[in-house]
């Protein structure tokens, strides 16, 4: 069955420290993976997708099919990165998304 | 331009009552999705519309839940005989199409509380 796992509910780091938010998936087909972010009192929004291979706000994520992972990384965390982050898997031909449970990133000054 | 809007933003109802939640997608978006987010969880897929038809309703938990999109734009999620376990944030998202690599844009959600 399709599944997305984010093992950490909370990740707390100091400003300037590196950040890695973990995401593992289970899917028998060709995966299409996303990271969504929800800042305080804002709606859920797309951060990045693996097919774009782009860096957004300094964040990158590489799809590792061997390890079935799509970890989100940033070399130097900023206080404004504090938010809830969700990893999501798109499957089927309808575009529906399966989300992980989410990780709260807290960047301390 | 205007994003996805949802009304009401909050709804408190008593157990056993009927509720309707409304979603206004971005103009021109043919694909519309409903998700439910329980406390401490990620959003969970409920139903997908392509145009006016429900192309995938596999996520609806039971027959108390129903959704319509009669003109291919606004959608209404209907919940009959509400239960306390239905309490959650109901999210709507729209995209240009379901197939392909189109981004889903989310609304602010409706927080439903069943007392």
Coordinates of C-alpha atoms in Angstrom, one line a residue:
Chain A
X1 CA 0.0 0.0 0.0
X2 CA 1.1 3.6 -0.6
X3 CA 2.4 5.3 2.5
X4 CA 4.5 8.4 3.5
X5 CA 6.3 8.4 6.7
X6 CA 7.8 11.4 8.5
X7 CA 9.4 9.9 11.6
X8 CA 10.0 13.2 13.5
X9 CA 7.0 15.1 14.9
X10 CA 9.3 18.0 16.0
X11 CA 12.7 19.1 14.9
X12 CA 14.3 21.9 16.9
X13 CA 17.5 23.6 15.7
X14 CA 19.3 26.8 16.2
X15 CA 19.5 29.5 13.6
X16 CA 22.4 28.9 11.2
X17 CA 22.4 25.1 11.9
X18 CA 21.8 22.6 9.1
X19 CA 18.4 21.1 8.8
X20 CA 17.2 17.7 7.5
X21 CA 13.6 16.7 7.6
X22 CA 13.1 13.0 6.9
X23 CA 10.6 11.5 4.5
X24 CA 10.3 7.9 3.5
X25 CA 7.7 6.5 1.1
X26 CA 6.2 3.2 0.0
X27 CA 4.9 3.0 -3.5
X28 CA 5.2 0.3 -6.2
X29 CA 5.0 2.7 -9.1
X30 CA 7.1 5.6 -10.3
X31 CA 6.8 8.1 -7.4
X32 CA 6.1 11.8 -7.7
X33 CA 7.0 13.5 -4.4
X34 CA 6.4 16.9 -3.0
X35 CA 7.2 19.0 0.1
X36 CA 4.4 21.3 1.3
X37 CA 4.8 23.9 4.1
X38 CA 2.3 25.6 6.3
X39 CA 3.5 28.7 8.1
X40 CA 1.6 29.9 11.2
X41 CA -1.9 31.1 10.3
X42 CA -1.4 30.5 6.6
X43 CA -2.7 27.9 4.2
X44 CA -0.8 24.9 3.0
X45 CA 1.5 25.7 0.1
X46 CA 3.8 23.8 -2.2
X47 CA 7.5 24.2 -1.3
X48 CA 9.1 22.0 -3.9
X49 CA 8.6 18.9 -6.0
X50 CA 11.2 16.4 -7.0
X51 CA 10.7 16.6 -10.7
X52 CA 11.7 20.2 -10.8
X53 CA 15.0 19.6 -9.1
X54 CA 14.9 23.2 -7.9
X55 CA 15.9 25.0 -4.7
X56 CA 13.3 27.1 -3.0
X57 CA 14.2 29.3 -0.1
X58 CA 17.4 27.4 0.2
X59 CA 15.7 24.1 0.6
X60 CA 16.5 21.1 -1.6
X61 CA 15.3 17.5 -1.7
X62 CA 16.6 14.6 -3.6
X63 CA 14.6 11.5 -4.5
X64 CA 16.5 8.4 -3.5
X65 CA 14.7 5.4 -5.0
X66 CA 17.0 2.9 -3.5
X67 CA 16.3 4.1 0.0
X68 CA 12.7 5.2 -0.9
X69 CA 13.4 8.6 0.7
X70 CA 12.9 12.2 -0.2
X71 CA 14.5 14.1 2.7
X72 CA 14.3 17.9 2.8
X73 CA 17.6 19.8 3.5
X74 CA 18.8 23.3 4.1
X75 CA 22.4 24.1 5.0
X76 CA 21.7 27.1 7.3
X77 CA 18.3 27.4 9.0
X78 CA 16.6 30.7 9.4
X79 CA 14.0 31.7 12.0
X80 CA 11.4 32.3 9.2
X81 CA 11.7 28.6 8.3
X82 CA 9.8 27.7 11.4
X83 CA 6.7 26.0 10.2
X84 CA 5.0 22.6 9.7
X85 CA 6.4 20.6 6.8
X86 CA 4.5 17.8 5.0
X87 CA 6.0 15.3 2.6
X88 CA 3.4 14.1 0.0
X89 CA 3.2 11.4 -2.6
X90 CA 1.1 11.8 -5.7
X91 CA -0.2 8.5 -7.1
X92 CA -2.6 7.3 -9.6
X93 CA -3.8 9.3 -12.6
X94 CA -6.0 11.6 -10.5
X95 CA -3.4 13.7 -8.9
X96 CA -4.5 12.8 -5.4
X97 CA -1.9 13.2 -2.7
X98 CA -0.9 11.0 0.3
X99 CA 0.6 13.1 3.1
X100 CA 2.9 12.2 5.9
X101 CA 2.0 13.2 9.4
X102 CA 4.1 16.3 9.2
X103 CA 7.2 17.6 11.0
X104 CA 7.2 20.9 13.0
X105 CA 10.4 22.7 12.4
X106 CA 11.3 25.1 15.1
X107 CA 14.3 27.4 14.5
X108 CA 15.5 29.0 17.7
X109 CA 17.4 32.4 17.6
Chain B
X1 CA -5.6 36.6 -8.4
X2 CA -8.0 35.1 -5.9
X3 CA -7.0 31.8 -4.4
X4 CA -9.2 28.9 -3.3
X5 CA -11.8 30.0 -0.7
X6 CA -13.7 28.0 1.7
X7 CA -16.8 28.8 3.8
X8 CA -17.5 28.8 6.6
X9 CA -14.0 29.1 8.3
X10 CA -15.4 27.5 11.4
X11 CA -18.5 25.4 12.0
X12 CA -19.7 24.0 15.3
X13 CA -22.6 21.6 15.2
X14 CA -24.2 19.1 17.4
X15 CA -23.9 15.4 17.0
X16 CA -26.5 14.0 14.6
X17 CA -26.9 17.3 12.6
X18 CA -26.3 17.8 8.9
X19 CA -23.6 20.2 7.6
X20 CA -22.5 21.6 4.3
X21 CA -19.0 22.9 3.6
X22 CA -18.4 25.0 0.5
X23 CA -15.3 25.4 -1.7
X24 CA -14.7 28.0 -4.4
X25 CA -11.7 26.9 -6.5
X26 CA -9.5 29.1 -8.6
X27 CA -11.2 30.1 -11.8
X28 CA -10.4 27.8 -14.7
X29 CA -9.2 25.0 -12.5
X30 CA -11.0 21.8 -13.6
X31 CA -9.7 19.5 -10.9
X32 CA -10.9 19.9 -7.3
X33 CA -10.0 17.8 -4.3
X34 CA -11.3 17.5 -0.7
X35 CA -9.0 16.4 2.1
X36 CA -9.6 16.0 5.8
X37 CA -7.0 16.8 8.4
X38 CA -7.5 15.5 11.9
X39 CA -5.5 16.9 14.8
X40 CA -1.8 16.0 14.6
X41 CA -2.2 14.3 11.2
X42 CA -1.4 15.2 7.7
X43 CA -4.3 15.8 5.2
X44 CA -6.1 12.7 4.1
X45 CA -7.7 12.4 0.6
X46 CA -11.5 12.3 0.5
X47 CA -12.7 12.9 -3.1
X48 CA -11.5 14.2 -6.5
X49 CA -13.6 16.0 -9.1
X50 CA -12.6 16.4 -12.7
X51 CA -15.2 18.9 -14.0
X52 CA -18.6 18.1 -12.7
X53 CA -18.0 14.4 -12.0
X54 CA -16.5 12.7 -9.0
X55 CA -13.7 10.8 -10.7
X56 CA -12.4 9.2 -7.4
X57 CA -14.4 9.1 -4.2
X58 CA -12.3 6.3 -2.7
X59 CA -11.4 8.4 0.3
X60 CA -14.9 9.1 1.6
X61 CA -15.1 7.2 5.0
X62 CA -18.7 6.1 4.7
X63 CA -22.0 6.9 3.1
X64 CA -22.7 9.9 5.5
X65 CA -20.2 11.8 3.4
X66 CA -21.2 13.1 0.0
X67 CA -19.9 15.9 -2.3
X68 CA -21.1 17.6 -5.4
X69 CA -19.8 20.0 -8.0
X70 CA -22.9 20.6 -10.3
X71 CA -21.4 23.3 -12.6
X72 CA -17.8 22.3 -12.5
X73 CA -16.8 25.1 -10.3
X74 CA -18.0 25.4 -6.7
X75 CA -18.1 22.2 -4.7
X76 CA -20.1 21.3 -1.5
X77 CA -19.1 18.6 0.9
X78 CA -22.1 17.3 2.8
X79 CA -22.0 15.3 6.0
X80 CA -25.1 13.7 7.4
X81 CA -25.7 12.6 10.9
X82 CA -22.4 14.1 12.1
X83 CA -20.4 12.3 14.7
X84 CA -17.8 13.6 17.1
X85 CA -15.1 11.7 15.1
X86 CA -15.9 13.9 12.1
X87 CA -14.3 16.9 13.9
X88 CA -11.4 18.0 11.8
X89 CA -10.2 20.6 9.4
X90 CA -11.6 20.0 5.9
X91 CA -9.4 21.3 3.1
X92 CA -10.2 21.9 -0.5
X93 CA -7.6 22.2 -3.2
X94 CA -7.8 22.9 -6.9
X95 CA -5.5 22.5 -9.9
X96 CA -5.6 23.1 -13.7
X97 CA -6.1 19.4 -14.2
X98 CA -5.8 16.1 -12.3
X99 CA -3.4 14.5 -14.7
X100 CA 0.0 16.0 -15.4
X101 CA 2.2 17.9 -13.1
X102 CA -0.1 20.7 -12.1
X103 CA 0.2 22.2 -8.6
X104 CA -2.6 21.9 -6.2
X105 CA -3.6 25.1 -4.5
X106 CA -5.1 24.8 -1.1
X107 CA -7.8 26.8 0.6
X108 CA -7.7 27.9 4.2
X109 CA -9.9 25.1 5.4
X110 CA -13.1 24.8 7.4
X111 CA -12.7 23.7 11.0
X112 CA -15.6 21.5 11.9
X113 CA -16.3 20.8 15.5
X114 CA -19.0 18.3 16.4
X115 CA -20.2 18.5 20.0

